[in-house]
PDB file of C-alpha atoms in Angstrom:
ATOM      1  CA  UNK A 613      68.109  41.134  20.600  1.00 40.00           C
ATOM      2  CA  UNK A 614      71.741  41.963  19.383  1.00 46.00           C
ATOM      3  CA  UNK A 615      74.460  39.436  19.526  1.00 47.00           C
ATOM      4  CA  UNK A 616      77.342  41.749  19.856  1.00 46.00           C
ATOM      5  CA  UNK A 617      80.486  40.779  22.477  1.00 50.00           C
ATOM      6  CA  UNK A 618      80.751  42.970  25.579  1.00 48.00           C
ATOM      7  CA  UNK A 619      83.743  44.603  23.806  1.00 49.00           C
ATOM      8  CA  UNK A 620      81.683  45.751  21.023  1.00 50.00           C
ATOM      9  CA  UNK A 621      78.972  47.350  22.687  1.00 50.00           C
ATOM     10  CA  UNK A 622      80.865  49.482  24.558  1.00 51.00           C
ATOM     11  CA  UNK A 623      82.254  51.162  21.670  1.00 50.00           C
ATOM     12  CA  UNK A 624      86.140  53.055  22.181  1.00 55.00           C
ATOM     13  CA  UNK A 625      85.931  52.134  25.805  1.00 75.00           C
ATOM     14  CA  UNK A 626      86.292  48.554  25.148  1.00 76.00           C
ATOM     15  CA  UNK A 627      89.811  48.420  25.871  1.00 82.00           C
ATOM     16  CA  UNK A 628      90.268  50.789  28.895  1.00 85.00           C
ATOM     17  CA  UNK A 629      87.100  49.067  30.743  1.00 84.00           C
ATOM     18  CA  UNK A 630      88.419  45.128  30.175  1.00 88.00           C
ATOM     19  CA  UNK A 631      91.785  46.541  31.210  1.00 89.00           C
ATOM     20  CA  UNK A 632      89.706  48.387  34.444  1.00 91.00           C
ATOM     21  CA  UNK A 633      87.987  44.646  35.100  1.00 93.00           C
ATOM     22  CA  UNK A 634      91.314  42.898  34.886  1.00 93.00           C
ATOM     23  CA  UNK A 635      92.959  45.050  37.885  1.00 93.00           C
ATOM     24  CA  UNK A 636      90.092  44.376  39.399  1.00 94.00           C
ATOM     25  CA  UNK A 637      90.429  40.703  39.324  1.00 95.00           C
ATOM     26  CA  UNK A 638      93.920  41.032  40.172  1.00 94.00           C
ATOM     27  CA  UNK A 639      93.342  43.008  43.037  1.00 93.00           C
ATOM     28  CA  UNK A 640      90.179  40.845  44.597  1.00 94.00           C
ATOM     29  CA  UNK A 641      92.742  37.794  44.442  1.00 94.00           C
ATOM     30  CA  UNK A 642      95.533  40.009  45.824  1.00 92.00           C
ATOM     31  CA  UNK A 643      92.815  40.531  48.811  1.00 91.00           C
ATOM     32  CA  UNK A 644      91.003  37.616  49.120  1.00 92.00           C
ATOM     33  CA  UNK A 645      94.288  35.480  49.395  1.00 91.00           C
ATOM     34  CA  UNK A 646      95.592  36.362  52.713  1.00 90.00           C
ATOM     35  CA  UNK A 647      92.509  36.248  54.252  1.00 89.00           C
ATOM     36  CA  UNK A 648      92.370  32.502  53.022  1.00 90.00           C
ATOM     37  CA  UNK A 649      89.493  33.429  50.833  1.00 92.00           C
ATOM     38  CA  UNK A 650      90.664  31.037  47.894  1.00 94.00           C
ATOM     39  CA  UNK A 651      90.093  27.857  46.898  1.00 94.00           C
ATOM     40  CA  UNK A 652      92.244  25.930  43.923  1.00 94.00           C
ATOM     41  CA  UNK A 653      92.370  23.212  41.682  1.00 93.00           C
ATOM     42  CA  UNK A 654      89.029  21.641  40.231  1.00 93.00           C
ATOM     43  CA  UNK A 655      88.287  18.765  42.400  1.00 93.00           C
ATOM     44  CA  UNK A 656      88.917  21.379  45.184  1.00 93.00           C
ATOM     45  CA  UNK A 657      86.438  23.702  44.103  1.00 94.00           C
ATOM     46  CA  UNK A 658      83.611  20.899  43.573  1.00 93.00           C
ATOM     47  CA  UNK A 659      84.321  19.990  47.026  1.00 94.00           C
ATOM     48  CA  UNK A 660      83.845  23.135  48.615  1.00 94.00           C
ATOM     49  CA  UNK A 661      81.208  23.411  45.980  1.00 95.00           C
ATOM     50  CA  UNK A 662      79.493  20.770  47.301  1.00 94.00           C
ATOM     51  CA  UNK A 663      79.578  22.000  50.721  1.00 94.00           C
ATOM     52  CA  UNK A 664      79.103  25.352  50.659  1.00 92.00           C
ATOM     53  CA  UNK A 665      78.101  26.951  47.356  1.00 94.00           C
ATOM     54  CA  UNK A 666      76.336  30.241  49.380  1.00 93.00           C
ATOM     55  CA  UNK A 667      79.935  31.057  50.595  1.00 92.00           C
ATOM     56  CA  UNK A 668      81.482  31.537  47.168  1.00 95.00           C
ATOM     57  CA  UNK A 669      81.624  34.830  45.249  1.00 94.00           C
ATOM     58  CA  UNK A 670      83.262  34.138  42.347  1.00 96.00           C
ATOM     59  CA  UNK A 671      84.517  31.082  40.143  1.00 97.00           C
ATOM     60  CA  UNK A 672      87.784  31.695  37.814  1.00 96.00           C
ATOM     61  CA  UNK A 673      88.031  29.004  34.978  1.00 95.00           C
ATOM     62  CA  UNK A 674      91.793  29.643  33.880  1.00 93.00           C
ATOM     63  CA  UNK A 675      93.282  27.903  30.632  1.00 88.00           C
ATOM     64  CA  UNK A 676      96.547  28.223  28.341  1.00 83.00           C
ATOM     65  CA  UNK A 677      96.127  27.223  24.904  1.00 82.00           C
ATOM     66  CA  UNK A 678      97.333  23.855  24.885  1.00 82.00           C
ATOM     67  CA  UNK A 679      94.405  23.550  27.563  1.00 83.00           C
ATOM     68  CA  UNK A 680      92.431  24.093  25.214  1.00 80.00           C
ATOM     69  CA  UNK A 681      92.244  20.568  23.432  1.00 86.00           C
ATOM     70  CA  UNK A 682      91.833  18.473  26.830  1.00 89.00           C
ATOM     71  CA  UNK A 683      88.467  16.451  26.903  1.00 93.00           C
ATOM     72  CA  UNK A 684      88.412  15.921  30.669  1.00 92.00           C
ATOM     73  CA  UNK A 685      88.857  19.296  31.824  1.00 92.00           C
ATOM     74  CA  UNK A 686      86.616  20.960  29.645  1.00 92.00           C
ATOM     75  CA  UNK A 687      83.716  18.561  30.690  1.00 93.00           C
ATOM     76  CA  UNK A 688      85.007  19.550  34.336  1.00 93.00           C
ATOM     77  CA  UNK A 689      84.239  23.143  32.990  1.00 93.00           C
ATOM     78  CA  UNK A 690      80.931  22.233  31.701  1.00 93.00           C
ATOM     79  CA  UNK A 691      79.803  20.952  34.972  1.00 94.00           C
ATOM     80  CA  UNK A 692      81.221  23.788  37.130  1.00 95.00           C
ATOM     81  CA  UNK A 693      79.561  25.947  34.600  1.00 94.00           C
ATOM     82  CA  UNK A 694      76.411  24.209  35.266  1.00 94.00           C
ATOM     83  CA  UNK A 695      76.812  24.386  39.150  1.00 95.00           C
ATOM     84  CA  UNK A 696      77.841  27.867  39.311  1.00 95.00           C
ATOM     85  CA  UNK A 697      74.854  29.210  36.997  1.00 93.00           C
ATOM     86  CA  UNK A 698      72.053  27.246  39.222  1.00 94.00           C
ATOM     87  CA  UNK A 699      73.465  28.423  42.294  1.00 95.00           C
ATOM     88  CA  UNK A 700      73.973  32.511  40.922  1.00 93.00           C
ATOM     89  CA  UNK A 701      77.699  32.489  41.377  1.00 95.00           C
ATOM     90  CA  UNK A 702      79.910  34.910  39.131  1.00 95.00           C
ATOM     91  CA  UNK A 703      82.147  32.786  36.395  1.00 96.00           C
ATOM     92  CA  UNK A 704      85.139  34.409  34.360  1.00 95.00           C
ATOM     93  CA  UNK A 705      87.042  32.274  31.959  1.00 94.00           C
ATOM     94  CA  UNK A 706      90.838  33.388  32.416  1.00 94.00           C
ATOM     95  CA  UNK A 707      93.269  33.394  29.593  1.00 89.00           C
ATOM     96  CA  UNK A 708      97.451  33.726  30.922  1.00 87.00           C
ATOM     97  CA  UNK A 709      97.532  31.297  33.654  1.00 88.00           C
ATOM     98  CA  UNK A 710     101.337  32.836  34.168  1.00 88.00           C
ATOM     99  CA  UNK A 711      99.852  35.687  35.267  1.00 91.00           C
ATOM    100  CA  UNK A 712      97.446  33.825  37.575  1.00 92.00           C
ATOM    101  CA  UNK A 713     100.580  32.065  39.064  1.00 91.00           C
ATOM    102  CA  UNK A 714     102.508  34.955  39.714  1.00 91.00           C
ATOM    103  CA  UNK A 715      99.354  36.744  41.558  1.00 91.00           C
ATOM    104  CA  UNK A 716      98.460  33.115  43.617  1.00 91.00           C
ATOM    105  CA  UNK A 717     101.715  31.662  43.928  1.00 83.00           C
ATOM    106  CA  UNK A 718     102.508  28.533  42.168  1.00 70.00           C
ATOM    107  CA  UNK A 719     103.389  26.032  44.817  1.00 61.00           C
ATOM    108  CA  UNK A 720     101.115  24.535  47.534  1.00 66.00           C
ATOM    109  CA  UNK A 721     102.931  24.674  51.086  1.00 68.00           C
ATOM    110  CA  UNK A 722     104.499  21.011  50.413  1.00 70.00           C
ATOM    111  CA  UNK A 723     106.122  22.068  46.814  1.00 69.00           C
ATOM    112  CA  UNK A 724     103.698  20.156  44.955  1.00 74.00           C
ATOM    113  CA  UNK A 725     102.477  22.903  42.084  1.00 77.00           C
ATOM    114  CA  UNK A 726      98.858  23.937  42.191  1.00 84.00           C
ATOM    115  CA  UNK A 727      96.381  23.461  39.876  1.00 89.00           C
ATOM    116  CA  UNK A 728      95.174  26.766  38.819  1.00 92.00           C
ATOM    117  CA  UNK A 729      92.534  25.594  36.732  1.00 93.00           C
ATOM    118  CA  UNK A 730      89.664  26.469  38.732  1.00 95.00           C
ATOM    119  CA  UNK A 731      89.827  28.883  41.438  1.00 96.00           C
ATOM    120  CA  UNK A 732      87.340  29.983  43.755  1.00 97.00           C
ATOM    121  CA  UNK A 733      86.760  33.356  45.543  1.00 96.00           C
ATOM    122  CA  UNK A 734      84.891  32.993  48.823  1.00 93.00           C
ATOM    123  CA  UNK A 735      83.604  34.870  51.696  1.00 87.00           C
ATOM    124  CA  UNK A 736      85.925  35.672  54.318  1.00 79.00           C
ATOM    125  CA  UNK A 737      84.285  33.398  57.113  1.00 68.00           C
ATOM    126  CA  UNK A 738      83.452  36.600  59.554  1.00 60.00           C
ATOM    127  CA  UNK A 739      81.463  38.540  57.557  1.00 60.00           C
ATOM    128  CA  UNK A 740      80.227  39.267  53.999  1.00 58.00           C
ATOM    129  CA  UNK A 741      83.045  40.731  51.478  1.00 59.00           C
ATOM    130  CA  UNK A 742      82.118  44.550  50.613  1.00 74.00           C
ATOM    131  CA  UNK A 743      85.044  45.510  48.138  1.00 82.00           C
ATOM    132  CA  UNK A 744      84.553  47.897  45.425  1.00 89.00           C
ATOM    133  CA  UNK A 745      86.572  45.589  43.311  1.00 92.00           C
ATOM    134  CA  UNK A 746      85.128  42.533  43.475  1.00 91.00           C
ATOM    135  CA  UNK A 747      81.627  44.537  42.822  1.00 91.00           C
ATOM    136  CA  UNK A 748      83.220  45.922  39.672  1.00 93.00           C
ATOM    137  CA  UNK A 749      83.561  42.273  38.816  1.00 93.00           C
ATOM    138  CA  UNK A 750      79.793  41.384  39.748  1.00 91.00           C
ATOM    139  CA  UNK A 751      78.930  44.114  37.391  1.00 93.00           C
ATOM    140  CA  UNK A 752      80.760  43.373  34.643  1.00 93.00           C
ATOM    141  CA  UNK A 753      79.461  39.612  35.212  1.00 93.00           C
ATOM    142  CA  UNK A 754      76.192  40.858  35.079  1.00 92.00           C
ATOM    143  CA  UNK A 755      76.253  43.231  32.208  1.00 92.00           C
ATOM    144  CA  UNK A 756      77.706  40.227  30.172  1.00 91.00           C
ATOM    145  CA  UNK A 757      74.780  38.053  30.830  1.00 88.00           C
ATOM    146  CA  UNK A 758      72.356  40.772  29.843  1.00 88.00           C
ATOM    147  CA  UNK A 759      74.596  40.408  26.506  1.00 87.00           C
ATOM    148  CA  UNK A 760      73.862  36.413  26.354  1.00 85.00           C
ATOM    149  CA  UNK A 761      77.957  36.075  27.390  1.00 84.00           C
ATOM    150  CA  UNK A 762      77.220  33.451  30.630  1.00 84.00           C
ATOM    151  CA  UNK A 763      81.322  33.493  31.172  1.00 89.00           C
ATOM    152  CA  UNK A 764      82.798  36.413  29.528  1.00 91.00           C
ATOM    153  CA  UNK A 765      86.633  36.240  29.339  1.00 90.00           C
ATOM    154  CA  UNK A 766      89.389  38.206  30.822  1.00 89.00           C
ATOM    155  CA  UNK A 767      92.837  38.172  29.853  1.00 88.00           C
ATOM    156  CA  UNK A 768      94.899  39.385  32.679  1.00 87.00           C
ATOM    157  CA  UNK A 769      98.171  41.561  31.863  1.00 83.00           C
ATOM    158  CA  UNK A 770     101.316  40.917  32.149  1.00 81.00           C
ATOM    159  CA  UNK A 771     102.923  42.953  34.730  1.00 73.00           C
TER     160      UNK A 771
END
């Protein structure tokens, strides 16, 4: 077994195919969102975690750097981690939660600011999600586990 990084293994392409996987994300959050496909904030998602795991499609674990250093919500992390890999749902750890902001919105409907981070992609309550991006992302999830990378990480771009 070889413990290269996704990046390394594929070779000159590296760049071009994390920057591919980023758009991706960007653009199955750009979807998802008005069809009220997302869920935020940590004790959010272990809600609808709770009641619904077969609905969700994806888990985003966002963080800045001073993030980073915070006890409590890197054990919250650990046990999303935990949930998420028992019940086969995608996980990407996402660096520049600016960027995750500007493609969510920062404010909940009251003003209060979200918390962005743990977000949660779901199913669009009518029928299953086909979207050529979001499989890019199930892919690239998938190819990353074969690589022993459980929650491979995605920086998105600033636009």
């Amino acid at each position: 077994m070889c413990n290269m990084t996704f990046e390394e293994s594929c070779g000159d392409n590296a760049t071009e195919r994390m920057d591919s996987v980023a758009r991706a994300l960007e653009d199955v959050l750009s979807a998802a969102l008005p069809q009220g496909c997302i869920t935020v904030g940590v004790y959010e998602a272990a809600k609808s975690l709770n009641v619904d795991p077969d609905n969700v499609v994806l888990c985003l674990l966002a963080t800045d750097e001073e993030d980073v250093e915070d006890v409590a919500l890197q054990i919250h992390f650990t046990l999303i981690q935990a949930f998420c890999c028992e019940n086969d749902i995608n996980i990407l750890r996402v660096n520049n939660m600016r960027r995750l902001a500007e493609i969510l919105g920062e404010m909940k409907p009251g003003g209060e600011p979200m918390d962005l981070h743990c977000v949660l992609v779901t199913n669009p309550q009518s029928s299953t999600w086909k979207d050529p991006a979001l499989s890019k992302l199930n892919r690239f999830c998938r190819d990353s586990r074969c690589l022993d990378q459980w929650v491979p990480v995605i920086s998105l771009p600033e636009r």
